Amino acid sequence: MKKPLTIPRMASFKPKQYGHILCASIIAVSAGSLCAQAPPPVKPPPVVVVGPATLNRLMKEAETAFGEKKYEVAIAKIEELIKALGPNPKGPMDMLYFNIGLGHLLAGGAGDVGSLTKAETAFEDVIKRFPKSEYTSRSYLGLGKAIMDQGGPQRMQAALDPLKRAASDPKYRTEAGLYLGQAYNELKQPEDALKVFRSLMGSDVKTPQQTSAAVEVIGLLADTGKLDDLVAYLDRLINQEGVRDSMAWYANQVAVKGDELVRADKLEEALAIFRSIPPRAEILSIQQAALDGKRKDLKFIEDRVKAEAAKPIEQRTNLGEFLSTLKGSIDQSETAIKAIEALPQLDAAMLMRRGRCLYLLKREEEALVCFKTLRLNYETAVDAKSAAFAEVVLYNKLQNIDKLLELGQRYLLKYPDAENAEQVALLVGEILVQRGKWDQVETWYGDLKTRFPKSTDLDRYTFYQGVAKFQGGNHAEAATLLGGFIKTYPNSTQIETALYYVAMAHFLTNNYKQTLAACKEYLTKFPDGHYAGDMIYRLAFIDSNDKEVSPDKIVRDLDGFIQVHPDDPAGGSILCLLADTAKKMTTEQARGANPEDIALEAYKKAIYTKSPDDVIQYAIDSATTILQGRKDWKGIAELHGKFVETYPGSGLVMSSIVWIVKAKQREGKVEEGTQMIADQLKAKISDPSSELVELLIDELVKSFVPRNVKPANIDPEAVDKQLVDLLNKVAEGKENATTNARIYYARARLAQALKRNEKSELYLKGIATTSTDPAVLSPALLTVVGDIHLKAGKLAEAEAMFQRLKDRYADSAFSDAGPVGLGQIALARKKPDEALKIFDNALLNEGMSRFKEANLGKLEALVETGEAKMAEDLGNEIVGNKMFRGEAAGKAYLLMARSYRRQATKAPNIDSTRELLKKAHFTYQRVQSAYKSFPDVCAEAFWQDYETALELHDDKLAGEILELLGTLPKLEKTSRAEEARKKLNK
């Protein structure tokens, strides 16, 4: 990660600028103020009368000296002024004595211990002379600061008492608290310091001094790890008057503090601080508004000060103090604004800081928001490239392959010369390999060889070009390319895999001589390699097709290898080949054993190897076939029972359970089979994400309907009760909306098996009515309920079900049910263009469970969008495909006929119109004659044909069609037949 942008510090209160007590002007108070008087001398000296002009001159000279930071001159002028006021002065004596201490304190700001000691003495003098003056608390504050600035633990300890006294005055609580907390910090008493600072958190922050104190509080809370207090304080602070008046300065100070915390690995605290900083535009707006207000106040106060300059000292106010403080605040604000204006990328820098903290805290999703916002909204920012790279890194970490591929390719286009371009390119290449985009893989790695000719991964680039050719079916070219790779890069880490691909390329092109040579070369170099078993398998397969090689030799060779390498990745395939070959042996070759027994044992062993499902399926099916041929039902039940027990989560379990139930039925042990299914259901029936449950329920229902018994001879209510009782027992202790829905599903399936279709529909509608939360339904039930809502026209409810399927079960057996359902909803909402896109995307996936529905949906979308030629082509493709025989083909014909009628409305002349309508009529007639087994489809064809006849103005034909629709026995229960009868009876 790139180091965060360092924001330069802005002007801040320096240690020598002592805030509220450190005004650089001498303030007069009202003439009525009296000071404590010294005891009268025994012999009073003669009174020397000093005129008002002289007093005003001395006051002015003292003020000027303070403003020019000539503190010794200012002190001398004040002392002269005090002397001139005489033994019975009237005027602000407490303020004058206070300013003597202040002058010494300011003079000692650079570490002049002598001046600080004089300040200490002067403030103590004020406290003694004026114990209840308005300057008493300020003198305690000055005294504490003067002692602190002398340095050392003893002096810090001595400063605590006067600072505590000053803090007891609400006017100076914040500033005194700041110094007190600093003193505790110097004394290494952080808990005491924190206690002081926390006491300041409830107070308003109005002055610059209080704002400075607030920043100190932030620092201490962060340093001591008080995260909750820190977040609460930052949230409260941002709206305080003093902070908003000094917003630019404040933002810079806390940003710098945040950077320090990142370096100290205090990431949570740093993140809290970075998040509290407003956007740059808001900082400037707030600060400029505050500055404009201050300038107006400055003009007003300056005018007042000028007006008071000629007044007697007794008539002066304390406007001078306000003027001095305000000027300092304006200077500070102007400096801070300039610093913020010099940072046009401040917002981007803050996003980068927040993103970096979140990344290091492993809060990837939140970090991505920061990096994405930076990349999209601040394309020219210094950190934009770093943010884009950070996104790539994070999506790789999150294994979000789609986003990683998209952003990786975008990064390389925008930053082709980036120092990490090759790293990103390799990530993209790996994704293309994972996705099996072999044409792109070949091109991609070929381009990398050109872009990075000195790369240390050149062997990798060549290797994947060869793999891409192999996977793309160019086996001969792959063998040549990978053969050259082996010679050019003999020390590559990919050599073993390359040798394997070369052997496989020759094997798949039936070059057995070269295959033998390649396999032997591999086994010579890697006798215990990852592909050793596969090489042995290929060699044995070649031998099994050689009539001169006896089966017993092959069996011995394979058995010998598997004995030494029982965990070889190809173990399952080797054992299956061994079994297949063993069945060809004679009893003599089997040395007196039954060859079929040898094969059966090998198949059983193959089942429990770490092999792909297709190999295990072949092994278990082959073993089952042998046992079935022997009518060994007990053996079949044991074979599949062991598999279910060993691999309860396997996708092949369902098939095994079916075999167990069949075997138990053949043994006359139906109840055992039923109980086995019930046992499997117990662990899964309340889990909506388990896709196996509905399949188990289907098998359970079958066990309740005896074979060779007609449904009419079964008491449906009694069987239904038995099923419900069993499922209630299975769900005991796990009752929830999911189990309730599944019990209704089971009852619906049982009713269907007993030819009680109306009852079945009633139970399914019950699920749809009671299960309104999609999260409680399994993929199968989401599909069922979505279809019910769609058929009922409840599109919002249907959409919720199908959207849940799409979002939650994209990798399930129902992965296409969601998109297809959403496409059907788009059709229902008269959005055929949107529907067409959905169906096209859905049809890109192989092995769809709703392939028919997707094609019919696409056909309807093409009809509705007026794509007549494409609709006709797809319709003819559907009706000509054996997969669509039956109801699906009938629906396709209906849609094609609708397309002809739509075209007829836009035909250029009457003849074209009639021709298209006749085409629709003949299409409807085809459905009427060929699809009577599907009453709803057939009845719809009659009704649409009736309307077509009316469009042809053939009333006689229309009447004949309507008569047939209303009277045909097979159609009498359809809604269209009911409509026809109503018309006929009018």
Tab-separated table of C-alpha atoms in Angstrom, residues 327-469:
chain	number	residue	atom	x	y	z
A	327	LYS	CA	-6.537	39.415	15.458
A	328	GLY	CA	-4.699	36.262	16.485
A	329	SER	CA	-7.692	34.125	15.585
A	330	ILE	CA	-7.999	35.784	12.151
A	331	ASP	CA	-4.317	35.242	11.420
A	332	GLN	CA	-4.607	31.623	12.401
A	333	SER	CA	-7.715	31.096	10.219
A	334	GLU	CA	-6.126	32.751	7.185
A	335	THR	CA	-3.018	30.589	7.481
A	336	ALA	CA	-5.141	27.452	7.886
A	337	ILE	CA	-7.327	28.269	4.873
A	338	LYS	CA	-4.253	28.735	2.704
A	339	ALA	CA	-2.942	25.364	3.825
A	340	ILE	CA	-6.251	23.638	2.954
A	341	GLU	CA	-6.469	25.488	-0.388
A	342	ALA	CA	-2.999	24.194	-1.180
A	343	LEU	CA	-4.366	20.645	-0.855
A	344	PRO	CA	-6.879	20.195	-3.719
A	345	GLN	CA	-6.686	16.411	-3.231
A	346	LEU	CA	-7.533	16.474	0.446
A	347	ASP	CA	-10.758	14.448	0.052
A	348	ALA	CA	-8.982	11.799	-2.002
A	349	ALA	CA	-6.202	11.682	0.584
A	350	MET	CA	-8.737	11.156	3.373
A	351	LEU	CA	-10.447	8.371	1.406
A	352	MET	CA	-7.074	6.697	0.944
A	353	ARG	CA	-6.321	6.991	4.642
A	354	ARG	CA	-9.686	5.524	5.616
A	355	GLY	CA	-9.387	2.754	3.061
A	356	ARG	CA	-5.892	1.881	4.246
A	357	CYS	CA	-7.007	1.688	7.880
A	358	LEU	CA	-9.971	-0.510	6.952
A	359	TYR	CA	-7.766	-2.745	4.823
A	360	LEU	CA	-5.277	-3.220	7.651
A	361	LEU	CA	-8.186	-3.893	10.014
A	362	LYS	CA	-9.362	-6.619	7.579
A	363	ARG	CA	-12.669	-4.863	6.981
A	364	GLU	CA	-12.439	-5.510	3.259
A	365	GLU	CA	-15.939	-4.566	2.134
A	366	GLU	CA	-15.737	-1.137	3.805
A	367	ALA	CA	-12.242	-0.575	2.436
A	368	LEU	CA	-13.526	-1.332	-1.054
A	369	VAL	CA	-16.108	1.445	-0.772
A	370	CYS	CA	-13.331	3.952	-0.025
A	371	PHE	CA	-11.046	2.771	-2.817
A	372	LYS	CA	-13.863	2.570	-5.369
A	373	THR	CA	-15.115	6.069	-4.503
A	374	LEU	CA	-11.591	7.440	-4.812
A	375	ARG	CA	-11.044	5.716	-8.177
A	376	LEU	CA	-14.359	6.854	-9.657
A	377	ASN	CA	-14.632	10.380	-8.237
A	378	TYR	CA	-10.984	11.469	-8.158
A	379	GLU	CA	-9.470	9.982	-11.313
A	380	THR	CA	-6.632	12.527	-11.442
A	381	ALA	CA	-5.699	12.256	-7.776
A	382	VAL	CA	-2.242	11.073	-6.794
A	383	ASP	CA	-3.788	8.149	-4.941
A	384	ALA	CA	-6.144	7.052	-7.734
A	385	LYS	CA	-3.738	4.429	-9.060
A	386	SER	CA	-3.010	3.085	-5.586
A	387	ALA	CA	-6.736	2.866	-4.912
A	388	ALA	CA	-7.334	0.991	-8.169
A	389	PHE	CA	-4.576	-1.486	-7.305
A	390	ALA	CA	-5.924	-1.867	-3.774
A	391	GLU	CA	-9.307	-2.830	-5.254
A	392	VAL	CA	-7.660	-5.544	-7.338
A	393	VAL	CA	-5.805	-6.878	-4.299
A	394	LEU	CA	-8.961	-6.909	-2.171
A	395	TYR	CA	-11.155	-8.611	-4.766
A	396	ASN	CA	-8.446	-11.237	-5.146
A	397	LYS	CA	-8.438	-11.716	-1.371
A	398	LEU	CA	-12.246	-11.966	-1.359
A	399	GLN	CA	-12.145	-14.341	-4.336
A	400	ASN	CA	-14.678	-12.233	-6.207
A	401	ILE	CA	-13.524	-13.484	-9.565
A	402	ASP	CA	-15.888	-11.425	-11.729
A	403	LYS	CA	-14.861	-8.100	-10.180
A	404	LEU	CA	-11.213	-9.088	-10.083
A	405	LEU	CA	-11.254	-9.854	-13.788
A	406	GLU	CA	-13.085	-6.628	-14.650
A	407	LEU	CA	-10.925	-4.323	-12.515
A	408	GLY	CA	-7.671	-6.100	-13.343
A	409	GLN	CA	-8.213	-5.599	-17.065
A	410	ARG	CA	-9.282	-1.981	-16.494
A	411	TYR	CA	-6.182	-1.336	-14.378
A	412	LEU	CA	-3.884	-2.623	-17.092
A	413	LEU	CA	-5.576	-0.455	-19.705
A	414	LYS	CA	-5.277	2.688	-17.618
A	415	TYR	CA	-1.869	2.032	-16.047
A	416	PRO	CA	0.014	-0.162	-18.536
A	417	ASP	CA	3.389	0.982	-17.214
A	418	ALA	CA	2.589	0.631	-13.516
A	419	GLU	CA	5.253	-1.019	-11.403
A	420	ASN	CA	2.782	-3.743	-10.431
A	421	ALA	CA	1.291	-4.204	-13.930
A	422	GLU	CA	2.742	-7.693	-14.344
A	423	GLN	CA	1.424	-8.739	-10.945
A	424	VAL	CA	-2.082	-7.660	-11.959
A	425	ALA	CA	-1.683	-9.304	-15.370
A	426	LEU	CA	-0.820	-12.619	-13.699
A	427	LEU	CA	-3.945	-12.416	-11.545
A	428	VAL	CA	-6.078	-11.811	-14.634
A	429	GLY	CA	-4.378	-14.704	-16.404
A	430	GLU	CA	-5.112	-17.048	-13.493
A	431	ILE	CA	-8.786	-16.062	-13.610
A	432	LEU	CA	-8.990	-16.767	-17.323
A	433	VAL	CA	-7.476	-20.189	-16.635
A	434	GLN	CA	-9.974	-20.843	-13.824
A	435	ARG	CA	-12.836	-19.801	-16.081
A	436	GLY	CA	-11.604	-22.024	-18.892
A	437	LYS	CA	-11.482	-19.108	-21.354
A	438	TRP	CA	-8.839	-20.917	-23.338
A	439	ASP	CA	-8.840	-18.709	-26.442
A	440	GLN	CA	-8.305	-15.704	-24.191
A	441	VAL	CA	-5.705	-17.571	-22.105
A	442	GLU	CA	-3.600	-18.293	-25.174
A	443	THR	CA	-3.789	-14.687	-26.384
A	444	TRP	CA	-3.270	-13.235	-22.910
A	445	TYR	CA	-0.105	-15.158	-22.078
A	446	GLY	CA	1.255	-14.607	-25.581
A	447	ASP	CA	0.826	-10.861	-25.002
A	448	LEU	CA	2.570	-11.113	-21.631
A	449	LYS	CA	5.621	-12.664	-23.294
A	450	THR	CA	5.775	-9.637	-25.582
A	451	ARG	CA	5.115	-7.033	-22.857
A	452	PHE	CA	7.538	-8.498	-20.327
A	453	PRO	CA	10.372	-10.068	-22.333
A	454	LYS	CA	12.712	-10.106	-19.317
A	455	SER	CA	10.179	-11.477	-16.885
A	456	THR	CA	11.169	-14.245	-14.491
A	457	ASP	CA	7.837	-15.897	-15.398
A	458	LEU	CA	8.469	-16.435	-19.117
A	459	ASP	CA	8.293	-20.192	-18.596
A	460	ARG	CA	4.861	-19.777	-17.024
A	461	TYR	CA	3.621	-17.756	-19.994
A	462	THR	CA	4.762	-20.396	-22.484
A	463	PHE	CA	3.355	-23.216	-20.373
A	464	TYR	CA	-0.134	-21.713	-20.235
A	465	GLN	CA	-0.134	-21.111	-23.963
A	466	GLY	CA	0.408	-24.847	-24.381
A	467	VAL	CA	-2.276	-25.681	-21.814
A	468	ALA	CA	-4.698	-23.367	-23.614
A	469	LYS	CA	-4.107	-25.167	-26.899
